[in-house]
Coordinates of C-alpha atoms in Angstrom, one line a residue:
S13 CA 8.7 -29.6 9.8
R14 CA 8.2 -29.8 6.0
F15 CA 5.5 -27.8 4.3
S16 CA 4.2 -27.9 0.8
I17 CA 3.5 -24.9 -1.5
R18 CA 1.3 -25.3 -4.6
M19 CA 1.8 -22.7 -7.3
Y20 CA -0.1 -22.7 -10.5
P21 CA -0.2 -22.2 -13.4
N22 CA 3.5 -22.1 -14.1
P23 CA 4.3 -20.9 -16.8
V24 CA 1.8 -18.1 -16.1
S25 CA 0.5 -15.3 -18.2
S26 CA -1.8 -13.1 -16.0
E27 CA -2.5 -14.5 -12.5
L28 CA -0.5 -16.9 -10.4
Y29 CA -2.2 -18.8 -7.5
I30 CA -0.2 -19.9 -4.4
E31 CA -1.6 -22.1 -1.7
T32 CA -0.2 -24.0 1.2
A33 CA -1.1 -27.7 1.5
T34 CA -0.9 -27.5 5.3
G35 CA -3.1 -24.5 5.7
K36 CA -0.3 -22.4 7.0
E37 CA -0.8 -18.6 6.6
L38 CA 1.1 -17.0 3.7
G39 CA 2.8 -13.8 4.5
E40 CA 4.7 -11.4 2.2
V41 CA 5.4 -12.7 -1.3
V42 CA 8.3 -11.0 -3.3
V43 CA 9.0 -11.5 -7.0
Y44 CA 12.6 -10.9 -8.2
D45 CA 13.8 -10.5 -11.7
I46 CA 16.9 -12.5 -13.0
A47 CA 19.2 -9.6 -11.9
G48 CA 17.9 -9.8 -8.3
Q49 CA 15.8 -6.6 -8.4
I50 CA 12.4 -6.7 -6.7
V51 CA 9.7 -6.3 -9.3
Q52 CA 6.7 -7.0 -7.2
R53 CA 5.9 -7.3 -3.5
L54 CA 2.5 -8.1 -1.9
R55 CA 1.1 -9.1 1.5
C56 CA -1.0 -12.3 1.5
T57 CA -3.6 -13.3 4.1
G58 CA -4.8 -16.8 4.7
S59 CA -3.4 -20.0 3.1
R60 CA -4.1 -18.8 -0.5
C61 CA -2.8 -15.9 -2.5
T62 CA -3.3 -14.5 -6.0
V63 CA -0.3 -12.8 -7.6
P64 CA -1.1 -10.6 -10.6
V65 CA 1.8 -10.9 -13.0
H66 CA 0.3 -9.5 -16.2
G67 CA 2.5 -6.4 -15.9
L68 CA 5.8 -8.4 -15.8
G69 CA 7.8 -9.0 -19.0
T70 CA 8.3 -12.5 -20.4
G71 CA 11.0 -14.4 -18.7
V72 CA 12.1 -16.2 -15.5
Y73 CA 11.6 -14.8 -12.1
V74 CA 12.3 -15.9 -8.5
L75 CA 9.4 -15.9 -6.1
T76 CA 10.0 -16.0 -2.3
G77 CA 7.6 -15.9 0.6
L78 CA 6.7 -17.1 4.0
A79 CA 4.4 -19.9 5.0
G80 CA 3.9 -19.6 8.7
S81 CA 7.5 -19.0 9.9
E82 CA 9.1 -20.9 7.0
R83 CA 10.6 -19.3 3.9
F84 CA 10.0 -20.8 0.4
V85 CA 11.9 -19.9 -2.8
T86 CA 10.7 -21.1 -6.2
R87 CA 11.1 -20.3 -9.9
L88 CA 8.3 -18.6 -11.9
V89 CA 8.1 -18.5 -15.7
K90 CA 6.1 -15.6 -17.2
Q91 CA 4.8 -16.2 -20.7

């Protein structure tokens, strides 16, 4: 089954909000830098999650996570 992730704002400066359109529970969210190193990892509960990114440097990151049992991967731009 397909699921939908809403992530905003992107580009982001301080806090990124993630939510599932289907209400599926979000699990762990991991942010990687362009070199593939983990720069942030957090555990989410419920279908919404706030990711604080104010400590990250400006640039492009990859965000991965779980929604129910399905993995999502998306690009994140930090201003």
